[in-house]
Coordinates of C-alpha atoms and ligand atoms in Angstrom, one line a residue:
M1440 CA -29.1 14.3 0.6
S1441 CA -28.9 17.4 2.9
F1442 CA -25.6 18.9 3.5
I1443 CA -24.0 22.3 3.4
I1444 CA -20.5 23.6 2.4
K1445 CA -18.5 25.1 5.2
C1446 CA -15.6 27.4 4.6
L1447 CA -12.6 26.4 6.6
D1448 CA -11.2 29.8 6.9
C1449 CA -14.4 31.9 7.8
G1450 CA -16.9 29.2 8.7
H1451 CA -19.5 30.7 6.4
N1452 CA -22.0 27.9 5.2
A1453 CA -23.2 27.8 1.6
P1454 CA -25.1 25.4 -0.5
Y1455 CA -23.1 23.2 -3.0
Y1456 CA -22.6 23.8 -6.7
P1457 CA -19.9 21.9 -8.3
T1458 CA -18.8 24.9 -10.3
S1459 CA -18.6 27.3 -7.4
T1460 CA -15.2 26.8 -6.1
T1461 CA -14.7 29.6 -3.6
C1462 CA -16.3 30.8 -0.4
P1463 CA -18.9 33.5 -1.2
K1464 CA -17.9 35.5 1.7
C1465 CA -14.0 35.4 2.1
G1466 CA -13.0 33.8 -1.3
S1467 CA -11.2 30.9 0.2
Q1468 CA -10.8 27.7 -1.8
W1469 CA -10.7 25.4 1.1
R1470 CA -14.2 24.3 2.1
E1471 CA -15.7 21.1 3.1
A1472 CA -19.1 19.3 3.2
E1473 CA -21.0 19.0 6.4
Y1474 CA -23.8 16.6 7.1
D1475 CA -26.4 16.0 10.0
Y1476 CA -24.0 13.8 11.8
E1477 CA -26.3 13.2 14.8
L1478 CA -29.2 12.0 12.6
I1479 CA -27.0 10.0 10.2
G1480 CA -25.0 8.5 13.0
K1481 CA -28.2 6.9 14.3
T1482 CA -29.9 5.9 11.2
L1483 CA -27.2 4.7 8.7
P1484 CA -25.8 1.7 10.7
E1485 CA -29.2 -0.1 10.3
K1486 CA -29.4 0.6 6.5
L1487 CA -25.7 -0.4 6.0
K1488 CA -26.6 -4.1 7.1
T1489 CA -28.6 -4.7 4.0
R1490 CA -26.6 -2.4 1.4
Q1491 CA -24.4 -3.7 -1.5
K1492 CA -20.6 -3.5 -0.6
N1493 CA -19.5 -0.5 -2.7
L1494 CA -18.8 3.0 -2.2
W1495 CA -22.4 4.2 -2.4
R1496 CA -23.4 2.4 0.5
F1497 CA -22.4 5.5 2.3
R1498 CA -24.4 7.8 0.1
E1499 CA -26.0 9.8 3.0
L1500 CA -22.4 11.1 3.7
L1501 CA -21.7 11.8 -0.1
P1502 CA -22.3 15.1 -1.9
V1503 CA -24.3 13.6 -4.6
R1504 CA -28.1 14.1 -4.4
N1505 CA -29.3 11.1 -6.5
P1506 CA -26.4 8.7 -7.0
N1507 CA -26.8 7.5 -10.6
I1508 CA -26.0 3.7 -10.4
S1509 CA -25.7 3.2 -14.1
L1510 CA -22.4 5.2 -13.9
S1511 CA -20.8 3.0 -11.4
L1512 CA -17.9 0.5 -12.3
G1513 CA -18.1 -1.1 -8.8
E1514 CA -15.9 1.3 -7.0
G1515 CA -15.2 1.0 -3.4
Y1516 CA -15.1 -1.8 -0.8
T1517 CA -11.7 -3.0 -2.0
P1518 CA -10.4 -5.9 0.4
L1519 CA -8.4 -5.4 3.6
I1520 CA -5.8 -8.0 3.5
R1521 CA -3.6 -9.2 6.4
A1522 CA 0.0 -8.9 5.5
A1523 CA 1.1 -12.1 7.7
N1524 CA 4.4 -12.6 6.0
L1525 CA 5.4 -9.0 6.2
G1526 CA 4.2 -8.8 9.7
M1527 CA 6.5 -11.6 10.7
M1528 CA 9.3 -10.2 9.0
L1529 CA 8.9 -6.8 10.7
G1530 CA 7.9 -8.0 14.0
C1531 CA 4.5 -6.3 13.8
P1532 CA 1.8 -8.8 13.3
N1533 CA -1.0 -6.5 12.7
I1534 CA -0.2 -5.1 9.2
F1535 CA -3.2 -4.8 6.9
I1536 CA -3.2 -3.7 3.2
K1537 CA -6.2 -1.8 2.0
D1538 CA -5.9 -3.2 -1.5
E1539 CA -7.0 -0.2 -3.8
R1540 CA -5.5 -2.0 -6.7
Q1541 CA -8.7 -4.0 -7.0
G1542 CA -10.8 -0.9 -7.8
P1543 CA -11.9 -0.5 -11.6
T1544 CA -8.8 1.4 -12.6
S1545 CA -6.3 0.0 -10.1
S1546 CA -6.0 3.0 -7.9
F1547 CA -7.8 4.8 -5.1
K1548 CA -8.4 7.6 -7.6
D1549 CA -11.4 5.5 -8.7
R1550 CA -13.4 6.7 -5.7
Q1551 CA -12.6 10.5 -6.6
A1552 CA -13.7 10.0 -10.2
A1553 CA -16.8 8.0 -9.3
V1554 CA -18.0 10.7 -6.9
T1555 CA -16.9 13.8 -8.7
I1556 CA -18.0 12.6 -12.2
A1557 CA -21.5 11.7 -10.6
A1558 CA -21.7 15.2 -9.1
L1559 CA -20.8 16.9 -12.3
K1560 CA -23.2 14.8 -14.2
E1561 CA -26.0 15.8 -11.8
A1562 CA -25.1 19.3 -12.4
G1563 CA -25.4 19.0 -16.1
I1564 CA -21.6 19.5 -16.7
T1565 CA -20.3 17.7 -19.8
E1566 CA -16.8 18.7 -20.2
M1567 CA -13.9 18.8 -17.6
V1568 CA -10.0 19.5 -17.4
A1569 CA -7.6 17.8 -15.0
A1570 CA -3.9 17.8 -14.6
S1571 CA -2.6 14.6 -13.4
T1572 CA 0.6 12.5 -12.6
G1573 CA -1.2 9.6 -14.4
N1574 CA -3.7 7.8 -12.1
V1575 CA -6.1 10.7 -11.6
A1576 CA -6.6 11.0 -15.3
I1577 CA -6.9 7.3 -16.0
A1578 CA -9.7 7.2 -13.4
Y1579 CA -11.6 10.4 -14.6
S1580 CA -11.1 9.2 -18.2
A1581 CA -12.8 5.8 -17.5
Y1582 CA -15.7 7.4 -15.7
A1583 CA -15.9 10.3 -18.0
S1584 CA -16.5 7.7 -20.7
R1585 CA -19.5 6.1 -19.0
A1586 CA -21.0 9.4 -18.2
G1587 CA -20.6 10.8 -21.7
M1588 CA -18.3 13.6 -20.6
K1589 CA -15.2 15.0 -22.4
L1590 CA -12.0 15.0 -20.4
W1591 CA -8.9 17.0 -21.2
A1592 CA -6.1 15.3 -19.5
F1593 CA -2.8 17.3 -18.9
V1594 CA 0.0 15.0 -17.9
T1595 CA 3.8 15.7 -17.5
S1596 CA 5.9 14.0 -20.1
L1597 CA 7.4 11.9 -17.4
V1598 CA 4.3 9.9 -17.0
P1599 CA 4.9 6.4 -18.3
S1600 CA 3.6 6.0 -21.8
V1601 CA 1.4 3.1 -20.8
K1602 CA -0.4 5.2 -18.5
M1603 CA -0.9 8.0 -21.3
R1604 CA -2.3 5.4 -23.7
E1605 CA -4.8 4.1 -21.2
I1606 CA -6.0 7.7 -20.6
A1607 CA -6.3 7.9 -24.5
L1608 CA -7.9 4.5 -24.8
Y1609 CA -11.1 5.7 -22.8
G1610 CA -11.4 8.4 -25.2
S1611 CA -9.8 11.5 -23.5
Q1612 CA -7.7 14.0 -25.0
V1613 CA -4.1 13.6 -23.5
I1614 CA -2.0 16.8 -23.6
K1615 CA 1.7 16.2 -22.6
I1616 CA 3.5 19.0 -20.9
T1617 CA 7.2 19.0 -20.9
G1618 CA 7.8 20.5 -17.3
S1619 CA 7.2 19.8 -13.8
Y1620 CA 3.9 18.7 -12.5
D1621 CA 3.3 22.1 -10.9
Q1622 CA 3.9 23.6 -14.3
C1623 CA 1.5 21.3 -15.8
K1624 CA -1.2 22.3 -13.4
Q1625 CA -0.7 25.8 -14.2
V1626 CA -1.2 25.2 -18.0
A1627 CA -4.4 23.0 -17.3
A1628 CA -5.7 25.9 -15.2
E1629 CA -5.1 28.4 -17.8
F1630 CA -6.7 26.3 -20.5
A1631 CA -9.7 25.8 -18.3
R1632 CA -10.1 29.3 -17.5
Q1633 CA -9.9 30.6 -21.1
R1634 CA -12.5 27.8 -22.2
Q1635 CA -14.5 28.3 -19.1
L1636 CA -14.3 24.5 -18.3
Y1637 CA -14.8 22.8 -15.1
L1638 CA -11.2 22.3 -13.5
D1639 CA -10.3 19.6 -11.0
M1640 CA -8.8 21.3 -7.9
G1641 CA -7.0 18.5 -6.4
A1642 CA -7.3 18.5 -2.6
R1643 CA -9.6 21.5 -2.9
T1644 CA -12.1 19.6 -4.7
I1645 CA -15.0 18.8 -2.3
T1646 CA -16.3 15.8 -4.0
S1647 CA -12.7 14.3 -4.1
I1648 CA -12.2 14.6 -0.4
E1649 CA -15.6 13.2 0.3
A1650 CA -14.8 10.2 -1.9
M1651 CA -11.6 9.4 -0.1
K1652 CA -13.3 9.3 3.3
T1653 CA -15.1 6.1 2.2
I1654 CA -11.6 4.4 2.6
A1655 CA -11.9 5.4 6.5
F1656 CA -15.3 3.9 6.6
E1657 CA -14.5 0.6 4.9
I1658 CA -11.3 0.2 7.0
A1659 CA -13.3 0.4 10.2
D1660 CA -15.8 -2.1 9.1
Q1661 CA -13.4 -4.5 7.6
L1662 CA -10.8 -4.3 10.5
T1663 CA -13.4 -5.0 13.1
R1664 CA -14.4 -8.1 11.2
A1665 CA -10.8 -9.1 10.8
L1666 CA -10.0 -8.6 14.5
N1667 CA -13.3 -10.2 15.8
E1668 CA -14.5 -13.6 15.2
E1669 CA -17.9 -12.5 15.9
G1670 CA -17.6 -9.9 13.2
A1671 CA -20.6 -7.6 12.6
D1672 CA -21.8 -6.9 16.1
A1673 CA -18.5 -6.0 17.7
P1674 CA -18.2 -2.2 18.2
L1675 CA -16.3 -0.6 15.4
Q1676 CA -12.5 -0.5 15.7
T1677 CA -9.9 1.8 14.0
P1678 CA -6.3 1.1 13.4
D1679 CA -3.5 2.6 15.3
W1680 CA -1.9 3.9 11.9
Y1681 CA -2.9 4.8 8.5
V1682 CA 0.1 5.0 6.1
Q1683 CA 0.1 6.4 2.5
A1684 CA 2.4 7.6 0.1
I1685 CA 1.4 11.2 -0.9
S1686 CA 1.7 13.8 -3.7
G1687 CA -0.7 16.6 -3.0
G1688 CA -2.2 14.8 0.0
M1689 CA -5.7 14.5 -1.0
G1690 CA -5.9 10.7 0.1
P1691 CA -5.1 11.3 3.9
L1692 CA -7.0 14.7 4.1
G1693 CA -10.1 12.7 2.9
V1694 CA -9.3 9.6 5.0
Y1695 CA -8.8 11.8 8.1
K1696 CA -12.2 13.5 7.5
G1697 CA -13.7 10.1 7.3
F1698 CA -12.3 9.0 10.7
R1699 CA -13.3 12.3 12.4
E1700 CA -17.0 11.9 11.0
M1701 CA -17.1 8.3 12.4
Q1702 CA -16.0 9.8 15.8
Q1703 CA -18.7 12.7 15.4
M1704 CA -21.4 10.2 14.7
G1705 CA -20.3 8.2 17.8
W1706 CA -19.4 5.1 15.8
T1707 CA -15.7 5.0 16.8
E1708 CA -13.4 6.5 19.7
K1709 CA -10.1 7.1 18.1
I1710 CA -8.7 8.7 14.9
P1711 CA -5.5 6.9 13.8
A1712 CA -2.1 8.4 13.7
F1713 CA -1.3 9.5 10.1
A1714 CA 1.9 8.6 8.4
P1715 CA 2.2 10.4 5.0
I1716 CA 5.1 9.2 3.1
Q1717 CA 7.0 11.2 0.2
A1718 CA 9.8 10.3 -2.2
E1719 CA 12.9 11.8 -0.8
G1720 CA 13.5 13.9 -4.2
C1721 CA 10.3 15.4 -3.9
A1722 CA 9.4 15.8 -0.1
P1723 CA 8.4 19.3 0.6
M1724 CA 5.9 18.2 3.4
V1725 CA 8.3 15.8 5.0
H1726 CA 11.2 18.4 5.2
S1727 CA 8.9 21.2 6.2
W1728 CA 7.4 19.2 9.0
K1729 CA 10.9 18.1 10.2
K1730 CA 11.9 21.6 10.3
G1731 CA 8.9 22.5 12.2
L1732 CA 7.6 24.9 9.5
A1733 CA 3.9 26.2 9.6
K1734 CA 4.0 26.7 5.9
A1735 CA 5.5 24.3 3.3
E1736 CA 8.8 25.2 1.5
P1737 CA 8.2 24.1 -2.3
V1738 CA 10.5 21.9 -4.1
T1739 CA 11.0 23.6 -7.3
S1740 CA 12.7 20.8 -9.4
P1741 CA 11.6 17.4 -8.0
K1742 CA 14.1 14.6 -8.4
T1743 CA 12.3 11.4 -8.3
H1744 CA 11.5 8.8 -10.9
I1745 CA 8.1 8.0 -9.1
E1746 CA 6.3 10.7 -11.1
T1747 CA 3.1 9.7 -9.1
L1748 CA 4.4 11.5 -6.2
A1749 CA 5.9 14.6 -7.9
T1750 CA 3.9 17.5 -6.3
G1751 CA 6.7 20.0 -5.5
D1752 CA 4.4 22.7 -4.1
P1753 CA 1.6 21.3 -1.8
G1754 CA 0.4 24.8 -0.9
R1755 CA -2.0 24.9 2.1
A1756 CA -2.7 21.1 1.9
Y1757 CA 0.5 20.9 4.0
E1758 CA -1.0 22.9 6.7
F1759 CA -4.1 20.9 7.0
L1760 CA -2.3 17.6 6.8
K1761 CA 0.3 18.8 9.3
S1762 CA -2.3 19.5 11.8
H1763 CA -3.9 16.1 11.4
V1764 CA -0.5 14.5 11.7
D1765 CA 0.4 16.4 14.8
S1766 CA -3.0 16.0 16.6
T1767 CA -3.0 12.2 15.9
G1768 CA 0.5 11.7 17.0
G1769 CA 1.5 10.7 13.4
A1770 CA 4.7 11.3 11.5
F1771 CA 5.8 12.5 8.0
E1772 CA 8.6 10.3 6.5
S1773 CA 10.4 10.2 3.2
V1774 CA 12.2 7.3 1.4
T1775 CA 14.4 7.1 -1.5
D1776 CA 13.4 5.9 -4.9
E1777 CA 15.7 2.8 -4.4
E1778 CA 14.0 2.1 -1.1
A1779 CA 10.6 2.3 -2.7
F1780 CA 11.5 -0.1 -5.5
R1781 CA 13.0 -2.5 -3.1
A1782 CA 9.9 -2.4 -0.9
M1783 CA 7.8 -3.0 -3.9
H1784 CA 9.7 -6.0 -4.7
V1785 CA 9.4 -7.3 -1.1
L1786 CA 5.7 -7.0 -1.3
A1787 CA 5.3 -8.8 -4.4
K1788 CA 7.6 -11.7 -3.2
M1789 CA 6.2 -11.9 0.4
E1790 CA 2.5 -11.1 -0.2
G1791 CA 1.7 -11.8 -3.9
I1792 CA 0.9 -8.1 -4.2
S1793 CA 2.2 -6.4 -7.2
A1794 CA 1.9 -2.8 -6.5
E1795 CA 3.3 0.4 -8.4
P1796 CA 6.4 2.3 -7.1
A1797 CA 4.2 5.0 -5.5
A1798 CA 2.8 2.3 -3.1
G1799 CA 6.3 0.8 -2.6
A1800 CA 7.3 4.2 -1.2
A1801 CA 4.4 3.6 1.4
F1802 CA 5.7 0.3 2.4
A1803 CA 9.3 1.5 2.5
G1804 CA 8.0 4.2 4.8
L1805 CA 6.4 1.6 7.0
F1806 CA 9.6 -0.3 7.2
K1807 CA 11.4 3.0 8.4
L1808 CA 8.8 4.0 10.9
I1809 CA 8.9 0.4 12.3
R1810 CA 12.6 0.2 12.5
A1811 CA 12.7 3.6 14.0
G1812 CA 10.4 2.6 16.8
V1813 CA 7.8 5.2 15.8
I1814 CA 5.3 2.5 14.9
K1815 CA 5.3 0.0 17.7
P1816 CA 5.4 -4.0 17.3
S1817 CA 1.7 -4.1 18.9
D1818 CA 0.2 -1.4 16.7
T1819 CA -2.4 -2.2 14.2
V1820 CA -1.5 -0.6 10.8
V1821 CA -3.2 0.0 7.6
V1822 CA -1.3 0.7 4.3
N1823 CA -3.0 2.2 1.3
C1824 CA -1.8 0.1 -1.6
T1825 CA -2.4 1.1 -5.2
G1826 CA -1.8 -0.2 -8.7
H1827 CA -0.3 -0.3 -11.8
T1828 CA 3.1 -2.3 -11.9
M1829 CA 3.9 -2.3 -15.6
P1830 CA 6.2 0.6 -16.1
A1831 CA 8.5 -0.4 -13.4
E1832 CA 8.9 -4.1 -13.6
A1833 CA 11.8 -4.1 -15.7
G1834 CA 13.8 -1.9 -13.3
V1835 CA 13.0 -4.0 -10.3
L1836 CA 13.5 -7.3 -11.7
G1837 CA 16.9 -6.7 -13.3
D1838 CA 18.2 -9.6 -15.6
N1839 CA 17.8 -13.3 -15.4
W1840 CA 14.1 -13.3 -14.3
S1841 CA 13.1 -16.0 -16.8
R1842 CA 14.3 -19.3 -17.9
D1843 CA 14.0 -19.9 -21.9
V1844 CA 12.7 -23.3 -22.9
K1845 CA 13.2 -24.2 -26.6
F1846 CA 11.5 -27.0 -28.3
P1847 CA 13.2 -29.3 -30.4
A1848 CA 12.4 -29.2 -34.1
P1849 CA 8.9 -30.8 -34.5
T1850 CA 10.2 -33.8 -37.0
E1851 CA 12.9 -35.1 -34.4
A1852 CA 10.8 -36.5 -31.8
P1853 CA 7.0 -37.3 -30.8
Q1854 CA 5.4 -34.2 -29.3
E1855 CA 5.4 -35.5 -25.7
E1856 CA 9.0 -36.4 -25.6
G1857 CA 9.7 -33.2 -27.2
L1858 CA 8.0 -31.3 -24.1
L1859 CA 9.7 -33.6 -21.6
S1860 CA 13.1 -33.0 -23.0
A1861 CA 12.3 -29.3 -23.4
L1862 CA 11.5 -29.2 -19.7
T1863 CA 14.7 -30.8 -18.7
Q1864 CA 16.3 -27.5 -19.7
V1865 CA 14.4 -25.8 -17.0
A1866 CA 16.1 -27.4 -14.0
P1867 CA 19.3 -29.1 -15.0
E1868 CA 21.3 -28.4 -11.9
R1869 CA 21.0 -29.9 -8.4
F1870 CA 19.5 -27.3 -6.0
P1871 CA 21.2 -26.9 -2.7
K1872 CA 19.2 -28.5 0.2
I1873 CA 18.4 -26.4 3.1
A1874 CA 16.9 -27.8 6.3
I1875 CA 14.6 -25.5 8.4
V1876 CA 14.1 -26.5 12.0
E1877 CA 11.4 -24.4 13.6
D1878 CA 8.4 -25.0 15.7
T1879 CA 6.2 -22.2 14.5
R1880 CA 4.5 -22.9 11.3
E1881 CA 4.3 -19.2 10.4
A1882 CA 8.1 -18.7 10.9
R1883 CA 8.7 -21.9 8.7
R1884 CA 6.4 -20.6 6.0
L1885 CA 8.1 -17.1 6.2
I1886 CA 11.6 -18.5 5.9
R1887 CA 10.6 -21.0 3.2
R1888 CA 9.0 -18.0 1.3
I1889 CA 12.0 -15.9 1.5
L1890 CA 14.1 -18.7 0.1
Q1891 CA 11.6 -19.7 -2.6
A1892 CA 11.3 -16.2 -3.7
Q1893 CA 14.9 -15.5 -4.4
G1894 CA 16.6 -18.7 -5.5
N1895 CA 16.2 -22.4 -6.3
F1896 CA 16.7 -24.6 -3.2
T1897 CA 15.3 -27.8 -2.2
I1898 CA 13.7 -27.1 1.2
L1899 CA 13.3 -29.6 4.0
E1900 CA 11.3 -28.7 7.2
A1901 CA 11.0 -30.2 10.7
E1902 CA 8.8 -28.9 13.4
N1903 CA 10.9 -29.6 16.6
G1904 CA 14.5 -30.1 17.5
R1905 CA 14.4 -34.1 17.6
A1906 CA 12.7 -34.3 14.2
G1907 CA 15.3 -31.7 12.9
L1908 CA 18.2 -33.8 13.9
D1909 CA 16.9 -37.0 12.4
L1910 CA 16.1 -35.0 9.2
I1911 CA 19.7 -33.6 8.9
Q1912 CA 21.4 -36.8 9.6
Q1913 CA 19.5 -38.6 7.1
E1914 CA 19.6 -36.0 4.2
L1915 CA 22.8 -34.2 5.0
P1916 CA 21.6 -30.7 3.7
D1917 CA 24.0 -27.9 2.5
L1918 CA 22.6 -25.6 5.1
V1919 CA 20.7 -25.6 8.4
I1920 CA 18.6 -22.8 9.6
T1921 CA 17.3 -23.4 13.2
D1922 CA 15.4 -21.9 15.9
L1923 CA 16.5 -22.1 19.6
M1924 CA 13.4 -22.4 21.8
M1925 CA 11.6 -25.6 20.4
P1926 CA 9.8 -28.6 22.1
E1927 CA 11.4 -32.1 22.3
M1928 CA 15.0 -30.8 21.8
D1929 CA 16.0 -27.4 21.8
G1930 CA 18.2 -25.7 19.1
F1931 CA 21.4 -25.7 21.4
S1932 CA 21.2 -29.5 21.7
V1933 CA 20.6 -29.9 18.1
I1934 CA 23.7 -27.8 17.4
E1935 CA 25.8 -29.6 19.9
A1936 CA 24.6 -33.0 18.4
L1937 CA 25.6 -31.9 14.9
R1938 CA 28.8 -30.7 15.7
S1939 CA 29.8 -33.8 17.6
N1940 CA 29.0 -36.1 14.5
P1941 CA 31.7 -36.1 11.8
E1942 CA 29.2 -36.4 9.2
T1943 CA 27.3 -33.3 10.1
A1944 CA 30.1 -31.3 11.8
T1945 CA 30.8 -29.1 8.9
I1946 CA 27.3 -28.2 7.8
P1947 CA 26.8 -24.4 8.1
V1948 CA 24.1 -23.3 10.5
I1949 CA 22.1 -20.1 10.7
V1950 CA 20.4 -19.6 14.0
A1951 CA 17.1 -17.5 13.6
T1952 CA 15.5 -16.6 16.8
A1953 CA 13.1 -14.2 18.3
K1954 CA 15.0 -14.5 21.7
E1955 CA 17.5 -12.1 23.2
L1956 CA 20.5 -14.2 23.9
T1957 CA 22.1 -14.1 27.4
P1958 CA 26.0 -13.9 27.5
D1959 CA 25.9 -17.6 28.6
E1960 CA 23.8 -18.7 25.8
K1961 CA 26.0 -16.8 23.2
N1962 CA 28.9 -18.7 24.7
R1963 CA 27.1 -22.0 24.1
L1964 CA 26.7 -21.1 20.5
G1965 CA 30.2 -19.7 20.1
G1966 CA 32.2 -21.0 17.2
R1967 CA 29.5 -23.4 16.4
I1968 CA 27.3 -21.5 14.1
Q1969 CA 27.7 -19.4 11.1
A1970 CA 25.1 -16.7 11.7
L1971 CA 22.7 -15.4 14.0
M1972 CA 19.6 -13.7 12.7
Q1973 CA 17.1 -11.9 15.0
K1974 CA 13.6 -12.7 13.8
G1975 CA 11.5 -9.4 13.3
D1976 CA 14.5 -7.5 11.9
F1977 CA 15.6 -9.4 9.1
L1978 CA 14.4 -8.2 5.8
N1979 CA 14.8 -10.7 3.1
D1980 CA 17.8 -9.5 1.2
E1981 CA 20.1 -9.4 4.2
F1982 CA 19.0 -13.0 5.1
L1983 CA 19.4 -14.2 1.6
D1984 CA 23.0 -12.7 1.3
E1985 CA 23.9 -14.7 4.3
V1986 CA 22.4 -17.8 2.9
K1987 CA 24.2 -17.3 -0.3
S1988 CA 27.6 -16.7 1.1
L1989 CA 27.3 -20.0 3.3
L1990 CA 26.4 -22.0 0.2
K1991 CA 29.4 -21.2 -1.7
Ligands
LIG189 C1 -2.5 9.8 -6.3 C2 -1.6 8.7 -5.7 C3 -0.8 9.1 -4.6 C4 -0.8 10.4 -4.0 O1 -1.8 10.6 -3.2 P1 -2.4 12.0 -2.6 O2 -3.3 11.5 -1.5 O3 -3.1 12.5 -3.9 O4 -1.2 12.7 -2.2 C5 0.0 8.0 -3.9 N1 0.0 6.8 -4.6 C6 -0.7 6.5 -5.7 C7 -0.5 5.1 -6.2 C8 -1.5 7.3 -6.3 O5 -2.2 7.1 -7.3
LIG190 ZN1 -14.8 32.0 3.8

């Protein structure tokens, strides 16, 4: 493919060699690939129609001359999944998850490893060095094994040991550094210099930035299909926001370039606003941006358990990312570890997606930006979601997450009876009955989901006020959750009817409504209900606390 490497500082153009990492004219390490956008913009769309759905379908826009398909592990084209339950909960219906967990090694680093290793292999390089907070080294290790390359992986001792073992499993040499990630990078660089080995340069690696931009190409294609029934022939759409947790910032730098190139090729009109999220204990970019600084103030001793996000000194990546955030109307945001873990748990319970804490940070950032009104209810949002849950599950779940079933000794009863009697141990108690009266199917599903995910309840549902009242009078539940605006009979009348019947007069009622109540309506409810929840702004824990306290 024809492309040149352009210096971002002096504008000098040079041909591409993976081993030459600086501008021959000014020495800058910040350079990027440039293609013939006019030509590719016109010719590529037709070719895309018949190409396989993987990262290499965009090969005209990647810095590998002859992509070697035998190295591929099927990277790219991860699903874009609508987060319907989260959207309901947050009052922001168009939230989409770019599910990078579904890549070959469960993180978006697969893209970087696939493209970088392909380029190195093409250049005849057989050994490389990378410093990593875990996921980069896992991805490089897998691809290096396929390509017959040796990887020296430098990781900080905080990287969970399951991740270290995965790196080693693929046959790479793991070197544990007791120190910060920034120190780990220094040791790796010195090791590579002494041995004259190729060193991964993080966000300054041309192939890595190029790999990340395929996320943007895929988002535009998939979002357009998701938002248009007709699909393929609709003009390409881009989201209003791209949200990602960041460490060194390589992901959003590459994704930005992807959206910019689509604009340069005349494929799309706008670049989304960027929301890079950091862990509060290591948020040099967020704090520098909030202070309006042009250069980042490094954090020398990061204090976060989310080791994936522990870059304390972002260097010039901050300057480039700041300019993209500012020019797109985006925002940097930070979240505490606790908020990230909680968001991770919410994501798993509400969407069936078990991600790693770093991705939890992205979702916690999303929640925060929606609550602050920075992301608007009508905005379309894509969140990058990545990987490995294992190291964190224990901390997130707490105790009491399983029920133990013991089989009686084999001689005591025939096997089937043994199984049945064992199962009676699973649910010996009577579960509290909760009636949901709600006309919108999605809202009923959301409330049911919140309840199911957090406790054992028998859940009854009715889709209008009249049916709800009948159900309640027949079943006498322990709690009623009702909407106000419904066909047949509205929630106000249901509540009045319940209160005037001695059998149902004391059943606690929670009103969950999307409506802003007038003072008159508040009066009508006054004293008759136990709680009022505004739909859209209830996150499940608050709601569940309310439910639990009413069932006592
Ligand atoms: C690498 C990684 C990040 C940080 O990404 P950068 O774009 O390199 O800052 C965030 N989350 C996960 C899960 C990662 O693997
Ligand atoms: Zn230069």
